[in-house]
Coordinates of C-alpha atoms in Angstrom, one line a residue:
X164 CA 0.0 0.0 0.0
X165 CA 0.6 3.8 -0.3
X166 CA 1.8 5.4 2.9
X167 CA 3.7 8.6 4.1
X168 CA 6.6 8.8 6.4
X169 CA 8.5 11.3 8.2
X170 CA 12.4 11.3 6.5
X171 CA 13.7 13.6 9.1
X172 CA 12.4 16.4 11.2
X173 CA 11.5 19.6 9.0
X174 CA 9.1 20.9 7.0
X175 CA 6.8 19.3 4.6
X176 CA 9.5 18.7 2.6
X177 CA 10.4 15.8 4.4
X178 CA 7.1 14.1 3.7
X179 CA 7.6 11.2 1.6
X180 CA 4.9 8.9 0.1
X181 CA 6.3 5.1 0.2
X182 CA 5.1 1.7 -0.9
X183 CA 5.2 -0.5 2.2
X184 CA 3.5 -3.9 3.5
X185 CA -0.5 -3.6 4.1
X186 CA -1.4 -3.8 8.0
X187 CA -2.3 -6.7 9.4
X188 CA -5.4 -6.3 12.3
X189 CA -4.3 -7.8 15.6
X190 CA -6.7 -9.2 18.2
X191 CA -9.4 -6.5 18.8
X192 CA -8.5 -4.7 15.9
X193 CA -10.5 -3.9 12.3
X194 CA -8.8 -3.3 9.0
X195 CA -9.8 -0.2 6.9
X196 CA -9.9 0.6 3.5
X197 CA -9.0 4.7 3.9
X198 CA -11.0 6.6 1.9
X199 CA -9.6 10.1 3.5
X200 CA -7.6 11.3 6.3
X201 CA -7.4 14.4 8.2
X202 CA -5.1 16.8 8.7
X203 CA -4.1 17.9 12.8
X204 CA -1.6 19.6 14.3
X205 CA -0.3 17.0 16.0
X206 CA 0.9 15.6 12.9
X207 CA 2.7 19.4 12.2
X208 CA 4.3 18.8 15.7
X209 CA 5.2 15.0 14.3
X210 CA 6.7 16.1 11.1
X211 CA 9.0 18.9 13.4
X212 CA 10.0 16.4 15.6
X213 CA 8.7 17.6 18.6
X214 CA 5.5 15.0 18.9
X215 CA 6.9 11.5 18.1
X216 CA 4.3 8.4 18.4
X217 CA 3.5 6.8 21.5
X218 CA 5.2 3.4 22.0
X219 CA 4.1 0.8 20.0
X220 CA 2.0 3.0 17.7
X221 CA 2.7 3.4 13.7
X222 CA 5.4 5.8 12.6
X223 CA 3.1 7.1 9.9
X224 CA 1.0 10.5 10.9
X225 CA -2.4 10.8 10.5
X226 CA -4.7 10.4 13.9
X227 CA -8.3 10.0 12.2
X228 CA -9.7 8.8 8.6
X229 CA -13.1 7.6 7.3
X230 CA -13.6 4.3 5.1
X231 CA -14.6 1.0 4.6
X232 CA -13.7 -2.4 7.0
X233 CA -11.6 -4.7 5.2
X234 CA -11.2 -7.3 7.3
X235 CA -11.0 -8.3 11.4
X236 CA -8.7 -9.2 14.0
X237 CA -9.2 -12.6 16.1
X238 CA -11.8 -11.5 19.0
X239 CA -13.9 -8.5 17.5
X240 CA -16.7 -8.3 19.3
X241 CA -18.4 -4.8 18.2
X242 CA -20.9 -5.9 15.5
X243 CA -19.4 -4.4 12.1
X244 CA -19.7 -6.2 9.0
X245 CA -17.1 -5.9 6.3
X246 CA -17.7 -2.7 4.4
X247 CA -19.7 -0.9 7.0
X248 CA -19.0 3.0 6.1
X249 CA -17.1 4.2 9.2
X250 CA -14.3 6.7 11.3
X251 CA -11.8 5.6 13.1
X252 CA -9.7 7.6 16.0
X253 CA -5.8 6.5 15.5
X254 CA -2.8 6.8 17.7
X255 CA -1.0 6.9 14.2
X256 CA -1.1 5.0 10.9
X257 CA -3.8 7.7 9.1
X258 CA -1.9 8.8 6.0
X259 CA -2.2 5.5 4.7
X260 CA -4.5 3.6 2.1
X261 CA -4.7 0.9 4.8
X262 CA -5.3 1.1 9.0
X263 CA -5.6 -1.2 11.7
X264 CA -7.2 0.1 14.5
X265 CA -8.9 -1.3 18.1
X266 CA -12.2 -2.1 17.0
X267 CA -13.6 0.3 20.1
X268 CA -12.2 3.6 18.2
X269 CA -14.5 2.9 15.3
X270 CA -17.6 4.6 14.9
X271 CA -20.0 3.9 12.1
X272 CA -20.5 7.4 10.2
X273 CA -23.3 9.4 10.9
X274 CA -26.4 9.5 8.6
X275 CA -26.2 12.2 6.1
X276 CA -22.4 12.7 6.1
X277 CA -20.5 11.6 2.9
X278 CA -17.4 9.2 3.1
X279 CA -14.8 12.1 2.3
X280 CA -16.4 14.4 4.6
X281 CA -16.7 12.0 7.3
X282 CA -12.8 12.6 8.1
X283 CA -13.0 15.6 9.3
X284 CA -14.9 14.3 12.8
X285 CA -13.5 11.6 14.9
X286 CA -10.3 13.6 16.4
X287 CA -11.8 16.6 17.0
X288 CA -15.1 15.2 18.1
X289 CA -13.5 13.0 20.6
X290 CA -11.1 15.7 21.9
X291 CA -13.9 18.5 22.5
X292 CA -16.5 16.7 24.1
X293 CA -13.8 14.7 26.4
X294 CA -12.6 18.1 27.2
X295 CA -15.6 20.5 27.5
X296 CA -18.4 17.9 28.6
X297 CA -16.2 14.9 30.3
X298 CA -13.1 16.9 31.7
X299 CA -14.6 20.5 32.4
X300 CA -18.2 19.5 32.8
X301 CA -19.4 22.5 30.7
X302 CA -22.6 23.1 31.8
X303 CA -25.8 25.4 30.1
X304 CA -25.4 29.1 30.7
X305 CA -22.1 28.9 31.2
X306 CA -19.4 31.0 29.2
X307 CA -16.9 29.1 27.5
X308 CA -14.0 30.6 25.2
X309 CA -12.6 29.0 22.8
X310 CA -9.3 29.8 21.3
X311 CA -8.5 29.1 17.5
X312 CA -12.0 29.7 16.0
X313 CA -12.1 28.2 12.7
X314 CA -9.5 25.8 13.0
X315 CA -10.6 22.2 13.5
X316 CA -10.8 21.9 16.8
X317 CA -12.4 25.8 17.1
X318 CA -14.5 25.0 14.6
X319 CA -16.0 21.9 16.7
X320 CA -16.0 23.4 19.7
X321 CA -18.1 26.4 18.9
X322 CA -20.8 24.4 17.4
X323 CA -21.1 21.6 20.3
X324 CA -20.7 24.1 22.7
X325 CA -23.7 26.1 21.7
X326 CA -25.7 22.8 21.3
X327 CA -25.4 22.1 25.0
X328 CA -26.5 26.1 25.6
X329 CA -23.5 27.4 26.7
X330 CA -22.3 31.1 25.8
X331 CA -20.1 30.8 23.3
X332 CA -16.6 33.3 22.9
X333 CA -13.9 32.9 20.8
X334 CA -11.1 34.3 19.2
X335 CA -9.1 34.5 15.9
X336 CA -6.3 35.9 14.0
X337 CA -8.0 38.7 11.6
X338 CA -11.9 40.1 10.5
X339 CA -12.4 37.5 7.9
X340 CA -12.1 34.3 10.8
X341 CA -14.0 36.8 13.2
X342 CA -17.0 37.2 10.9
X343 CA -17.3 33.5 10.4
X344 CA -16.7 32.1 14.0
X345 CA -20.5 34.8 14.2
X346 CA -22.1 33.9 11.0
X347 CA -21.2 30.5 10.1
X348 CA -20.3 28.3 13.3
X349 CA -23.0 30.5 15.9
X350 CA -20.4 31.7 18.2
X351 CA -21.7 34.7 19.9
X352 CA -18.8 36.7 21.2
X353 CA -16.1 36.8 18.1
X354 CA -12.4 39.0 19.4
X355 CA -9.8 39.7 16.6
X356 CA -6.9 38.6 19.2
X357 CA -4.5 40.5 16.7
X358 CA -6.5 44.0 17.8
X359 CA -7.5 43.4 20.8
X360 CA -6.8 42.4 24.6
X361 CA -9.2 38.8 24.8
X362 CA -9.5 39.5 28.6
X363 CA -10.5 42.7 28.6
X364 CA -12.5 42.2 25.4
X365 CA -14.7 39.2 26.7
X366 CA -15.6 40.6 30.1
X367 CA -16.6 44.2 28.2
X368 CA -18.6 42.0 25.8
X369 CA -20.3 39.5 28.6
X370 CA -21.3 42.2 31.5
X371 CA -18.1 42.1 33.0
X372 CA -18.4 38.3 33.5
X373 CA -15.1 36.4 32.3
X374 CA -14.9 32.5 31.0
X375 CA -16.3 29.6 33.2
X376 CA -14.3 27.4 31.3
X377 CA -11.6 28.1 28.2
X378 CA -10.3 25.5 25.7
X379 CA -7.1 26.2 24.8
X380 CA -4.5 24.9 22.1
X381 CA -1.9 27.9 22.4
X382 CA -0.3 26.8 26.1
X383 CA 2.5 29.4 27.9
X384 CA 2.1 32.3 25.4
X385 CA -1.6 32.7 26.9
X386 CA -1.3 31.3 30.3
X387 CA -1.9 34.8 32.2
X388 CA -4.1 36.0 29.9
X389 CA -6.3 32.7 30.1
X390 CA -6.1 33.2 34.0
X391 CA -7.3 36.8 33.9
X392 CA -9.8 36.2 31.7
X393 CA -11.2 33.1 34.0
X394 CA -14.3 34.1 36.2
X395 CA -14.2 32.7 39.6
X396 CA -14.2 28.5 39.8
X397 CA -13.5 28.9 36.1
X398 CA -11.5 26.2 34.0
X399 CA -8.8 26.4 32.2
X400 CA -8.3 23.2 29.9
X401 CA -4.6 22.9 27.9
X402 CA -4.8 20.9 24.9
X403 CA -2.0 22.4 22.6
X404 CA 1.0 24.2 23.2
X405 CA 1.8 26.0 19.9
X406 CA 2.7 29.1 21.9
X407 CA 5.3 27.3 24.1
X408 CA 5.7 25.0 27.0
X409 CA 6.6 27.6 30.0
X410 CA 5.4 30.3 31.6
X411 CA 4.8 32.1 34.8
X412 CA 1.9 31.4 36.8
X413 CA 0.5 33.4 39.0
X414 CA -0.5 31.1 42.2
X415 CA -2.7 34.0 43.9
X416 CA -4.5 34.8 41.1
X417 CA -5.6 31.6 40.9
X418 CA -6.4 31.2 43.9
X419 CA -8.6 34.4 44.4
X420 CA -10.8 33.0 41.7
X421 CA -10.8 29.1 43.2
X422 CA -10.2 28.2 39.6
X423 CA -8.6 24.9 37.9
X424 CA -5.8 24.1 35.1
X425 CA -6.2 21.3 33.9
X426 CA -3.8 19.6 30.6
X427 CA -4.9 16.8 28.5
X428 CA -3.8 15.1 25.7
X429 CA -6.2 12.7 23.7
X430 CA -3.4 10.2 21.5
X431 CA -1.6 8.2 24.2
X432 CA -4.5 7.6 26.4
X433 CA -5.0 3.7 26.6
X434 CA -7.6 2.1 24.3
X435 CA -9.9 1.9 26.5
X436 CA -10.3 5.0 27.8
X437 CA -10.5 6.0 24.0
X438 CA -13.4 3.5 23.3
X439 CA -15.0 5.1 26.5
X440 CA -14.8 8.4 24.6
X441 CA -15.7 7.3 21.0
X442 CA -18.7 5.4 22.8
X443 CA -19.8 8.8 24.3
X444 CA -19.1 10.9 20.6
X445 CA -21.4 8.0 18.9
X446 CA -24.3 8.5 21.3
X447 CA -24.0 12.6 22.5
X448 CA -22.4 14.2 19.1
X449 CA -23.1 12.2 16.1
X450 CA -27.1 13.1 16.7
X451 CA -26.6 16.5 16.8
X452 CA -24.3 15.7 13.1
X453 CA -26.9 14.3 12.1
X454 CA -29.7 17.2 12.7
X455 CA -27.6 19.7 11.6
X456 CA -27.1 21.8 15.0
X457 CA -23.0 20.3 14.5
X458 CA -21.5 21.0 10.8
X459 CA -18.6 20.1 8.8
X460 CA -16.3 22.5 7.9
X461 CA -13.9 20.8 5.4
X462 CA -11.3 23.5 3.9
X463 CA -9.6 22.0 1.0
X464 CA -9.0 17.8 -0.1
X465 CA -5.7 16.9 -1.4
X466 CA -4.8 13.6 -3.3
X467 CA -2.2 11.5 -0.8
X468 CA 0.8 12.1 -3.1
X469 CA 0.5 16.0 -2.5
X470 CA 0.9 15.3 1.3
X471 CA 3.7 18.2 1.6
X472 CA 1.2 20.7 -0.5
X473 CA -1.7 19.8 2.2
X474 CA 0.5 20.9 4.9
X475 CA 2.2 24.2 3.1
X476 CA -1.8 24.8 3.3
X477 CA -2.0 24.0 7.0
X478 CA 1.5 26.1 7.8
X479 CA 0.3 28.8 6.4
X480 CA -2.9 28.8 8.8
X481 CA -4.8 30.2 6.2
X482 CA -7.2 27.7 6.1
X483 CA -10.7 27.4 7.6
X484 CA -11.7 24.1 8.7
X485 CA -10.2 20.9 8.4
X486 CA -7.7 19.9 5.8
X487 CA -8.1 16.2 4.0
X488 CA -5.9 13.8 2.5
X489 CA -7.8 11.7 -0.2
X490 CA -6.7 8.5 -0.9

């Protein structure tokens, strides 16, 4: 099969699509026929060298796709038949026109969604609701800001967020991101970070109330901006550190507002605790897919052998949505 590897650390330059063996499922596991894969950042990180795989998982990137089954393990026990349309979660192993995964992070697709489409849900599904609903317990009424607006993850969040009736902030890098985190995805507080102070901005724009919770995939660059802009028992969730790994805290801040930190990481949780969350995606997000209240936002496909072109596109963070690889 057709799969891409990582030469050396670098840019996509060092993307290289290879012929190498087919997978072979293991006990648990389902084979998969990739139709498309998406595009995160952990497989930017990958490619730079600073997010290798966890042990034992595949060298190639890629931590969702949509297809077909293929084929089964010994011991399968979730009732899939070969060619059931489905999604799969991954540790690793996406950019590839073959996958083996633990039958438990396989979801059938939701109603209504097309194959190539499809892609664009598992990782970010499973990472916002096992952040907002199962780690931060975001509750109706509540504020909630969500950094990164229209990238996959932002994109996500805004939507399920206002499903479950929260109030929903955000911000984003110019006008053009701003006006579509409002119009498109339903987020009802929209701050143009490049223009203006988020903190000071949400709590002006929200009767002086700041963020119950905050999702956030920039890490040390924003740390004591996140905390000022907390309200009291408010919490902060890391998920990403594109803006660094260190920073100052400052303890008595924290603790005039009784408020939480709290840093997760979705892809070297166990597989069970991923089935646990893929269980919970199938029966609390995939309805609202299905009715339309949760939307894909695909940006641009690209054919696997213009892997490095896909992630020029993703460097350049010009995109809106997700970012697919078709097989």
């Amino acid at each position: 099969m057709k799969a891409v590897y990582i030469s050396e650390p670098g840019g996509p330059e060092v993307l290289e699509v290879r012929e190498v063996p087919a997978p072979v499922p293991g006990p648990g596991e389902v084979l998969i026929d990739v139709v498309a894969a998406g595009l995160n950042r952990a497989d930017v990180q990958q490619r730079r060298g600073f997010y290798p795989p966890p042990p034992g998982a595949s060298e190639i990137p890629g931590l969702e796709v949509s297809g077909r089954i293929a084929g089964f393990g010994p011991g399968v026990t979730k009732p899939f038949s070969q060619g059931d349309k489905v999604v799969a979660l991954l540790a690793g192993g996406g950019y590839a026109e073959q996958v083996a995964v633990p039958a438990g992070q396989v979801l059938r697709i939701p109603d209504g969604v097309d194959l190539v489409t499809a892609a664009s849900l598992p990782e970010v599904a499973a990472t916002v609701y096992s952040n907002l609903v199962m780690t931060a317990q975001l509750r109706a009424g509540e504020t909630v800001l969500i950094h990164g607006a229209t990238g996959g993850i932002g994109t996500m969040a805004i939507q399920l967020a206002k499903a479950l009736g929260a109030h929903v902030a955000t911000t984003a890098g110019t006008d053009e991101k701003v006006g579509t985190a409002k119009a498109f995805l339903g987020a009802d507080i929209a701050i143009n970070y490049a223009e203006e102070d988020f903190p000071a901005s949400l709590k002006a724009q929200n009767g002086g109330h700041g963020a119950d919770v905050i999702l956030d995939v920039v890490g040390a660059k924003y740390l004591s901006k996140n905390i000022e802009a907390l309200a009291d028992y408010g919490r902060l969730v890391v998920i990403g550190l594109q803006g660094g790994t260190t920073a100052e805290l400052d303890l008595g801040q924290l603790l005039r507002k009784r408020a939480a930190i709290i840093a997760t990481s979705l892809r070297p949780r166990p597989v069970e605790e991923k089935t646990v969350i893929m269980d919970a995606v199938r029966d609390a997000v995939w309805p609202l897919v299905v009715d339309g209240q949760v939307r894909t936002l695909v940006a641009k496909t690209f054919p696997l052998d213009q892997v490095r072109e896909a992630h020029r596109y993703f460097d350049s963070g010009e995109h809106m949505g997700k970012i697919l690889l078709v097989m």
